[in-house]
mmCIF file of C-alpha atoms in Angstrom:
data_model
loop_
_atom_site.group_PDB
_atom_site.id
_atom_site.type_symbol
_atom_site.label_atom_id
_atom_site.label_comp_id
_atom_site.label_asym_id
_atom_site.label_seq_id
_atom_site.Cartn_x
_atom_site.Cartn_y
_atom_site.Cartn_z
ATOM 1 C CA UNK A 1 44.926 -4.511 7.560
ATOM 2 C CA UNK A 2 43.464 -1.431 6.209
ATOM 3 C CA UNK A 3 40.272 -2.298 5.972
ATOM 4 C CA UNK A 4 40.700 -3.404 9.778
ATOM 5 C CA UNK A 5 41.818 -0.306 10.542
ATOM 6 C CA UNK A 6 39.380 1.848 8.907
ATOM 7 C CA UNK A 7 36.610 -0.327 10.736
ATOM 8 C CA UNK A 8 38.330 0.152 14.381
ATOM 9 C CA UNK A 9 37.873 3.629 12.961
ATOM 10 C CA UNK A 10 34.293 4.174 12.212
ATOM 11 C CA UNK A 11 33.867 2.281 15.708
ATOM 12 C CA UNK A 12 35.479 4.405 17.547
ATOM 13 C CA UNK A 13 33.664 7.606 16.053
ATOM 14 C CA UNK A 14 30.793 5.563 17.274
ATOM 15 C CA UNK A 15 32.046 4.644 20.512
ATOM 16 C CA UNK A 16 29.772 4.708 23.445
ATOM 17 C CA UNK A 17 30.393 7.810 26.054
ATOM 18 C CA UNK A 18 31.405 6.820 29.225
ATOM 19 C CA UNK A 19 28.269 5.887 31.591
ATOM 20 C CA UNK A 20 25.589 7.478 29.333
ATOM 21 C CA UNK A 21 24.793 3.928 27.089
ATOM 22 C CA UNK A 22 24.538 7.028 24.267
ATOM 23 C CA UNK A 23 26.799 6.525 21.513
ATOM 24 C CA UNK A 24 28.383 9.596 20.506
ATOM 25 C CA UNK A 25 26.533 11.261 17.299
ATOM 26 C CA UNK A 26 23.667 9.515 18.294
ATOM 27 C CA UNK A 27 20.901 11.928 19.112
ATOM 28 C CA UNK A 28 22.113 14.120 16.031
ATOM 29 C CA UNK A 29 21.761 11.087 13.502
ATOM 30 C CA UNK A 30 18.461 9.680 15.027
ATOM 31 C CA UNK A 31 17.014 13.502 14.474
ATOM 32 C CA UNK A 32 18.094 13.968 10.803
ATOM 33 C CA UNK A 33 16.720 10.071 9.647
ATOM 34 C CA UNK A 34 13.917 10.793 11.616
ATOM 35 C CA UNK A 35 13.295 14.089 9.606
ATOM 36 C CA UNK A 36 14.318 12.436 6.122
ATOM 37 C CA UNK A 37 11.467 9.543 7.150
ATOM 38 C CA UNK A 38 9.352 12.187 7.767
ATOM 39 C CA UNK A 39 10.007 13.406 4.217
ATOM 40 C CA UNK A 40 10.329 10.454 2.401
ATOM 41 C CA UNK A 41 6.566 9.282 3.549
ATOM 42 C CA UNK A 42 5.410 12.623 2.564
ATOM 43 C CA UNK A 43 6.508 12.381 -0.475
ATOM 44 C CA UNK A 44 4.287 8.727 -1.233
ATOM 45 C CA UNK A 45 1.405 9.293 -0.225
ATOM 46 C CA UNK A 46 -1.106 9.227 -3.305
ATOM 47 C CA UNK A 47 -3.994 12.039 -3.148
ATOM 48 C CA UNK A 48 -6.584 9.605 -5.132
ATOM 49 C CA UNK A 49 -9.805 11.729 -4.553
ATOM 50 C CA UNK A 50 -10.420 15.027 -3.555
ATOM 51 C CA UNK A 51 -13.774 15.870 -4.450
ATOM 52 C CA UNK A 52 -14.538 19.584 -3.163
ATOM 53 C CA UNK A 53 -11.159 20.298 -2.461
ATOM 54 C CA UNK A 54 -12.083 19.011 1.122
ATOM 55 C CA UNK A 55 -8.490 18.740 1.616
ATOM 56 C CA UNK A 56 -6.283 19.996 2.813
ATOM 57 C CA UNK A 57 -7.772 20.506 5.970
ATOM 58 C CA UNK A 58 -8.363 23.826 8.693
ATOM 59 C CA UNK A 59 -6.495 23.251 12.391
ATOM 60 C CA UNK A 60 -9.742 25.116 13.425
ATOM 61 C CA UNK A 61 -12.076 22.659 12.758
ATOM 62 C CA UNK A 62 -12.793 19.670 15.229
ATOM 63 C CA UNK A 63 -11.820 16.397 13.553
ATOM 64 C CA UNK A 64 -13.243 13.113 14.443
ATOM 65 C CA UNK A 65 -10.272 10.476 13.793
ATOM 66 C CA UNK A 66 -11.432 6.569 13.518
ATOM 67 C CA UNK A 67 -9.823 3.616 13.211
ATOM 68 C CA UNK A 68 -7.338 1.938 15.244
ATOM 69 C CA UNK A 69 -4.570 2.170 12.522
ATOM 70 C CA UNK A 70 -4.294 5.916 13.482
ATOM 71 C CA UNK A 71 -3.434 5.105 17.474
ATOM 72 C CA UNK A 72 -1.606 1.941 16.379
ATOM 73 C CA UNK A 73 0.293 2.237 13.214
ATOM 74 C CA UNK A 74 1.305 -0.555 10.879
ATOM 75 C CA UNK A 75 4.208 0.980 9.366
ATOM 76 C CA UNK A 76 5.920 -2.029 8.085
ATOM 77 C CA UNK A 77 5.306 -5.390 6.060
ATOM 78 C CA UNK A 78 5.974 -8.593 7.620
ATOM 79 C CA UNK A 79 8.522 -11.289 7.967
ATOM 80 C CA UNK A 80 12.217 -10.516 6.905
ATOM 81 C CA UNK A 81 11.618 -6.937 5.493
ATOM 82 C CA UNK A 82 10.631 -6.240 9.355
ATOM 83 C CA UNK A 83 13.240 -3.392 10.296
ATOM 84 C CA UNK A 84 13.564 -1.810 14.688
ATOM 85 C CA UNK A 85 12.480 1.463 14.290
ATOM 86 C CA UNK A 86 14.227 4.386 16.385
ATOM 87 C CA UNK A 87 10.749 5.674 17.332
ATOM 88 C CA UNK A 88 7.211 5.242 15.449
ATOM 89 C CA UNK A 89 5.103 8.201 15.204
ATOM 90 C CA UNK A 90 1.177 7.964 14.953
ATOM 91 C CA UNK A 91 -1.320 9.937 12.900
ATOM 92 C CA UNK A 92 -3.600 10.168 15.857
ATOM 93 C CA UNK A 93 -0.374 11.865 17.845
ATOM 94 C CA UNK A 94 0.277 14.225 15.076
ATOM 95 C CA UNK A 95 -2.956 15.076 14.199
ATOM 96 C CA UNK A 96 -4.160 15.532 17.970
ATOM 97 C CA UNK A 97 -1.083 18.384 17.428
ATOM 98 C CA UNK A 98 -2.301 19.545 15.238
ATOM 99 C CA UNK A 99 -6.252 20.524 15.837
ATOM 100 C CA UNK A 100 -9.013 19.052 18.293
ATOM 101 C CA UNK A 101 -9.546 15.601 17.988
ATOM 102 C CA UNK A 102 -12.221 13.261 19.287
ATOM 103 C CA UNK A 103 -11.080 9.540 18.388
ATOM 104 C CA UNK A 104 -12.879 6.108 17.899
ATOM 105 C CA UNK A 105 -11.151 2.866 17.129
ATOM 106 C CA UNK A 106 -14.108 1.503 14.830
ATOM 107 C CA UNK A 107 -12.760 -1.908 14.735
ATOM 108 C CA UNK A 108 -9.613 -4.049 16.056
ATOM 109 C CA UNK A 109 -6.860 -5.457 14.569
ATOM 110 C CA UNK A 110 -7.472 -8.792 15.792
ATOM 111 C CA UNK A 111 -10.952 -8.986 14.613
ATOM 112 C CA UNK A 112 -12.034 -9.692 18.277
ATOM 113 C CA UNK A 113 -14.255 -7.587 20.417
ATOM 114 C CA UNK A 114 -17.931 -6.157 19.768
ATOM 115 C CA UNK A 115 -17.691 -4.750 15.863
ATOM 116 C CA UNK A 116 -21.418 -3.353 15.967
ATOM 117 C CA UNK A 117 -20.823 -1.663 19.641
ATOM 118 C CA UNK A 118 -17.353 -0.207 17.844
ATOM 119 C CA UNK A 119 -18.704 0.860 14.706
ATOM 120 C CA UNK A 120 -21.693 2.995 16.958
ATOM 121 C CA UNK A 121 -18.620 4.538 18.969
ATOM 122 C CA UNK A 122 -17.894 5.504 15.858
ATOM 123 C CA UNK A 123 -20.972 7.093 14.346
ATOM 124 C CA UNK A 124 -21.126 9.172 17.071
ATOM 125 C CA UNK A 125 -17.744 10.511 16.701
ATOM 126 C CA UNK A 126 -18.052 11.285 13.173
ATOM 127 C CA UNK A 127 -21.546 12.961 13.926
ATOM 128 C CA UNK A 128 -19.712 15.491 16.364
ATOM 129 C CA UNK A 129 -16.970 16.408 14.151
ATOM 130 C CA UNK A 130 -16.526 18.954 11.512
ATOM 131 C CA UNK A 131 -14.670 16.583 9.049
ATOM 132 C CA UNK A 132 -13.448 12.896 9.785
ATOM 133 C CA UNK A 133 -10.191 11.025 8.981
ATOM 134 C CA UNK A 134 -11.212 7.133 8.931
ATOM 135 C CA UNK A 135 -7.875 4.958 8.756
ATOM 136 C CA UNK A 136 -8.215 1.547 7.684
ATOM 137 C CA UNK A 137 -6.585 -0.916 5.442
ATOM 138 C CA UNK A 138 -4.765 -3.964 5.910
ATOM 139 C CA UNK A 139 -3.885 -5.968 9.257
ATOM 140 C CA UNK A 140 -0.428 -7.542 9.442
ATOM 141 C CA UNK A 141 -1.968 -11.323 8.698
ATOM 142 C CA UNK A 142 -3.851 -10.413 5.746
ATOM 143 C CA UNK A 143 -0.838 -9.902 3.914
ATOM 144 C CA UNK A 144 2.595 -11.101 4.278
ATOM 145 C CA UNK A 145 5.280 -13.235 2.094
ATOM 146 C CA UNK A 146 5.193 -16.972 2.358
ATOM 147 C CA UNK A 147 1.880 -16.829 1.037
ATOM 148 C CA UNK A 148 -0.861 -14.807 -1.223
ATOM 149 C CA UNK A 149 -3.768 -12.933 -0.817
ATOM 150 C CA UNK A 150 -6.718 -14.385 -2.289
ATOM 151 C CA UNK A 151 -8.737 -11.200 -2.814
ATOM 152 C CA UNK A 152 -8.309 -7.323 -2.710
ATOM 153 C CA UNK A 153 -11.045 -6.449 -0.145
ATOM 154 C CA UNK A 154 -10.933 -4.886 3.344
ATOM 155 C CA UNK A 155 -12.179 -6.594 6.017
ATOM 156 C CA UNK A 156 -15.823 -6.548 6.643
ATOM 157 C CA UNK A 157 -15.721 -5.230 9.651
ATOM 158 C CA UNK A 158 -13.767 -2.150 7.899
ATOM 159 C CA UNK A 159 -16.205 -1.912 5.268
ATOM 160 C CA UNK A 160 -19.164 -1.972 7.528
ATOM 161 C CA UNK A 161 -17.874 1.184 9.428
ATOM 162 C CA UNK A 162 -16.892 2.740 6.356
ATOM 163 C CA UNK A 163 -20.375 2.275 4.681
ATOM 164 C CA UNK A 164 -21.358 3.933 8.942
ATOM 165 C CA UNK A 165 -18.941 6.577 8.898
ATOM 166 C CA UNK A 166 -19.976 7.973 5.716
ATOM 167 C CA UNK A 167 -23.644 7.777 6.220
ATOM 168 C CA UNK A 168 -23.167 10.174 9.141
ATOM 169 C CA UNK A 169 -20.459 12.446 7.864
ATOM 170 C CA UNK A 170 -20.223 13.457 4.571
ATOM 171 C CA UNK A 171 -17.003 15.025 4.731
ATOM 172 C CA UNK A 172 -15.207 11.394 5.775
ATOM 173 C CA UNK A 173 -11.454 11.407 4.211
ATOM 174 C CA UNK A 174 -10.478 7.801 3.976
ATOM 175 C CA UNK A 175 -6.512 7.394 4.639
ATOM 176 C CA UNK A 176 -5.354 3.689 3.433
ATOM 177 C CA UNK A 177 -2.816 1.832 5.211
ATOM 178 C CA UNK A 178 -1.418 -1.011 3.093
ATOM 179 C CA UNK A 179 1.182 -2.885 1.056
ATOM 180 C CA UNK A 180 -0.134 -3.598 -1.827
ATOM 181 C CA UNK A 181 -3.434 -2.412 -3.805
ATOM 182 C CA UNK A 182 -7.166 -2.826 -2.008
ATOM 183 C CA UNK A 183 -10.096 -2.518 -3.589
ATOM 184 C CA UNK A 184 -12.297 0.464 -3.246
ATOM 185 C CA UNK A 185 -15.487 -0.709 -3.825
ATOM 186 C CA UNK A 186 -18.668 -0.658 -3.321
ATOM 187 C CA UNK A 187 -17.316 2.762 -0.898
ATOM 188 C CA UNK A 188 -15.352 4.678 -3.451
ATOM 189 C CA UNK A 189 -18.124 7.247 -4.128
ATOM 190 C CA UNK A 190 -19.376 7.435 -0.938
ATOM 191 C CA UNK A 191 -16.619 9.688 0.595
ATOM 192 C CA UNK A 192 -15.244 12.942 -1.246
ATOM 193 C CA UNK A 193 -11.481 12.095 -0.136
ATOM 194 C CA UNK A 194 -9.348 9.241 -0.257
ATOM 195 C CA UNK A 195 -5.560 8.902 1.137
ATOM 196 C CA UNK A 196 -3.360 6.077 -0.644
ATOM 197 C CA UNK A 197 -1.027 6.310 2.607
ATOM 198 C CA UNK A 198 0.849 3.092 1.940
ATOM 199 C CA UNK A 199 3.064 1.174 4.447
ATOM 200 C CA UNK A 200 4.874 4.759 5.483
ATOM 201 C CA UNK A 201 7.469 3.849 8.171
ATOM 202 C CA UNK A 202 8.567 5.164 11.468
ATOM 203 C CA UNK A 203 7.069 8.790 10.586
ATOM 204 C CA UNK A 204 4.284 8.150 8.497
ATOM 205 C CA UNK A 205 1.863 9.387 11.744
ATOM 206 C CA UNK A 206 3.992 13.016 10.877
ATOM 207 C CA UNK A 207 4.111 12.738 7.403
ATOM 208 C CA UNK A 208 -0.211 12.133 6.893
ATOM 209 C CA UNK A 209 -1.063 14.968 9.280
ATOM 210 C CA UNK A 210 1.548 17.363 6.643
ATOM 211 C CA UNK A 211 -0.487 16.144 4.329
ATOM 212 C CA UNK A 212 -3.992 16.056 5.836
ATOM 213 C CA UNK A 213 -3.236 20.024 6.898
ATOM 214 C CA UNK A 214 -1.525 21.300 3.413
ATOM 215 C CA UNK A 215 2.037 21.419 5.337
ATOM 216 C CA UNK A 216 3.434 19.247 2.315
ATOM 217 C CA UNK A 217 1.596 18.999 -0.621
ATOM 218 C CA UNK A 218 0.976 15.510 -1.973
ATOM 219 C CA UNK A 219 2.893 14.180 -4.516
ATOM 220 C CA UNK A 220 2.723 10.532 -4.871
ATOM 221 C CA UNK A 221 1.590 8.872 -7.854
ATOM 222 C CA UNK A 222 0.452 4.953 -7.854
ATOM 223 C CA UNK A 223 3.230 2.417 -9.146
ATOM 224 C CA UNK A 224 0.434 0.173 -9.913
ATOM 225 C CA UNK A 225 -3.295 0.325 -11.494
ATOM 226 C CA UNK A 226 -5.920 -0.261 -8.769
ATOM 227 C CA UNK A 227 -8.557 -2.310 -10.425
ATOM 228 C CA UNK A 228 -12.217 -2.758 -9.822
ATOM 229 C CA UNK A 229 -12.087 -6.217 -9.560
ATOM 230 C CA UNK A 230 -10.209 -8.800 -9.006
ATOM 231 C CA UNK A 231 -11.252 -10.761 -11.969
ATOM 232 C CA UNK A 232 -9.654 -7.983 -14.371
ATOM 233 C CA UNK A 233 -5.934 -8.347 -13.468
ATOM 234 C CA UNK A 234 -4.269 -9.668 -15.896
ATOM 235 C CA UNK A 235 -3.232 -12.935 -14.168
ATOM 236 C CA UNK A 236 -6.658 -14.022 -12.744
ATOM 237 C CA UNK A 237 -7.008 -17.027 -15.478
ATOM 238 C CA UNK A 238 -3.296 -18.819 -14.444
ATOM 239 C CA UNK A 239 -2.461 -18.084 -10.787
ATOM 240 C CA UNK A 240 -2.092 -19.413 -8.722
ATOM 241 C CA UNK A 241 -1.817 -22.603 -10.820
ATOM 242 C CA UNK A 242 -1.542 -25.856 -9.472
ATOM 243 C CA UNK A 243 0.664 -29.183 -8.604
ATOM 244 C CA UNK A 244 2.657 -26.085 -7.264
ATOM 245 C CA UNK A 245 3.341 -24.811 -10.653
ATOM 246 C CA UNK A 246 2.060 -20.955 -11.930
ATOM 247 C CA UNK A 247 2.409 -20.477 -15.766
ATOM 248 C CA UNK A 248 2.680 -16.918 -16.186
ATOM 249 C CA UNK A 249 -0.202 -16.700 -19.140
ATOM 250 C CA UNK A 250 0.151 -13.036 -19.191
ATOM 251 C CA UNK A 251 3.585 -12.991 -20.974
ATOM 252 C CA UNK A 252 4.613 -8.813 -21.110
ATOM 253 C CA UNK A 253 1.198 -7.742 -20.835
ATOM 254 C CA UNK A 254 1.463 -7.132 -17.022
ATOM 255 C CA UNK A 255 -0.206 -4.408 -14.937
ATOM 256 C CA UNK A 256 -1.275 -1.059 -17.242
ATOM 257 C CA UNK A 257 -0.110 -2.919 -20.706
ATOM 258 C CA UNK A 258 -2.942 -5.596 -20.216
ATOM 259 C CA UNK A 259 -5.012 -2.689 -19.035
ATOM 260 C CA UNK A 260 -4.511 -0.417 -22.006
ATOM 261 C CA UNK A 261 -3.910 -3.178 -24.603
ATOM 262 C CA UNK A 262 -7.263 -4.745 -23.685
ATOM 263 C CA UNK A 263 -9.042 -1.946 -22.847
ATOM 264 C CA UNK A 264 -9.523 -2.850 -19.814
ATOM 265 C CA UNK A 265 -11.417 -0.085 -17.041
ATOM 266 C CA UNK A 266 -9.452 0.435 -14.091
ATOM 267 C CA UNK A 267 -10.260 2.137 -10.908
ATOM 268 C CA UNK A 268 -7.381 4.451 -11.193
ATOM 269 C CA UNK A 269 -4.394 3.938 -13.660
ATOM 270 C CA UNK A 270 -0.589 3.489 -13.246
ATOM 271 C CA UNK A 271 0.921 6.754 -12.691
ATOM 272 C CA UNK A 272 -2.231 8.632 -11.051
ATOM 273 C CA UNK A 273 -2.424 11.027 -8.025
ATOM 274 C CA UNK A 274 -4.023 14.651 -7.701
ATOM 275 C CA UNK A 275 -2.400 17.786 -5.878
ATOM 276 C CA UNK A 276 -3.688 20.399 -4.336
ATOM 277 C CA UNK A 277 -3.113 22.748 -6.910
ATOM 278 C CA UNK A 278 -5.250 24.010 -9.916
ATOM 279 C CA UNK A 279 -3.512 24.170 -13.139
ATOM 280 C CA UNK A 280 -4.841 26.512 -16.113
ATOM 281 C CA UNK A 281 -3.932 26.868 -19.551
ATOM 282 C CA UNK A 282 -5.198 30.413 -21.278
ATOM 283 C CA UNK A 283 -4.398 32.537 -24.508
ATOM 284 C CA UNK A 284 -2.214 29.504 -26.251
ATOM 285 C CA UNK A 285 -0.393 30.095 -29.474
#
């Protein structure tokens, strides 16, 4: 009966107010999680590359944004991890806040429409601007549970406008939007700045423009090694099996152990991500 009562309770704290359809509390608790999301997606996005110190970036300058991620966000994985969000915030939003902003889908997230008339859209964009934020990453059927990815690449189309972008802008910040690791090649070393932005949530549109603009400064560092290739993960000679069973050949040398126990390059290892700030040692003893 207690526990009865104490739920009766905590409903009526909640209860609706009388011909609003608000509950009582509501607005206060939607603003605090929405700040703490705000926070919280601050907090993992990786800085991989920041060559120049491009970043963070001046609210003077005009920015070109590109890529349809940034007007339509894909702040959640798929299936039952799927959550109803209060209110989803996107980078172009914030960032159009923020500074002046010419934008450009590039491509669409249902690989229809005309890629080569998108990806000139583009290019001219990122010729007009001062310094451009290119979103892209991974579309909601590329990746999903029920099944597995068999490779780590963007889509073409992506990479195509990439490869675009950066020919016409060299000061092209890539910002990544995607649940588990991509590969960055052959475009790595075309662009000075690259955003690990992850799958961010409801105010990861906020919590990349902090970022972008030096309001937060990054702190994220990867929970897994980004490889170059495919080939050198540790489990590319067992999965995924077959007669639907996976023997898992790797034993305990998973993720950075095969890496460092086989010497194995890596892209970027477990535990990386820059900062902003410069860090020097002098007159030790």
């Amino acid at each position: 009966v207690g526990r009865v009562r104490a739920m009766a309770e905590r409903a009526h704290a909640r209860r609706v107010a009388p011909g609003t359809g608000v509950t009582d509390g509501a607005t206060d608790i939607h603003r605090s999680s929405a700040a703490l999301a705000r926070e919280a997606a601050a907090e993992c996005i990786v800085l991989l590359r920041n060559v120049g110190s491009i970043l963070p970036l001046d609210t003077a300058q005009s920015i070109g944004v590109i890529g349809e991620f940034a007007r339509t966000p894909r702040f959640q994985g798929a299936g039952s991890s799927q959550v109803r969000a209060t209110r989803v915030d996107s980078a172009l939003d914030a960032v159009s806040a923020l500074a002046p902003v010419e934008f450009a889908p590039g491509y669409t997230l249902n690989a229809r429409g005309d890629s080569a008339a998108l990806i000139l859209d583009a290019v001219a964009v990122a010729q007009r601007a001062d310094t451009v934020l290119l979103f892209v990453g991974l579309p909601d059927g590329d990746e999903s549970e029920g099944y597995d990815r068999s490779h780590l690449n963007l889509p073409p189309a992506q990479l195509e406008l990439i490869a675009a972008v950066a020919a016409a802008n060299a000061r092209t910040v890539v910002v990544l939007t995607n649940g588990a690791v991509v590969s960055l090649e052959p475009w790595h070393d075309s662009v000075p700045a690259i955003l690990e932005a992850w799958l961010l949530g409801q105010a990861g549109g906020l919590a990349v423009a902090d970022v972008v603009f030096g309001a937060v400064a990054p702190s994220g560092r990867l929970a897994e090694s980004i490889p170059y290739r495919l080939q050198d993960t540790p489990s590319y000679l067992n999965f995924p099996g077959e007669n639907d069973v996976v023997r898992y050949g790797e034993g305990v040398f998973v993720g950075y152990r095969y890496y460092e126990t086989a010497d194995v390059p890596v892209r970027y290892p477990f535990g990386y991500g820059l900062g902003y700030t410069a860090f020097e040692l002098l007159d030790l003893a």
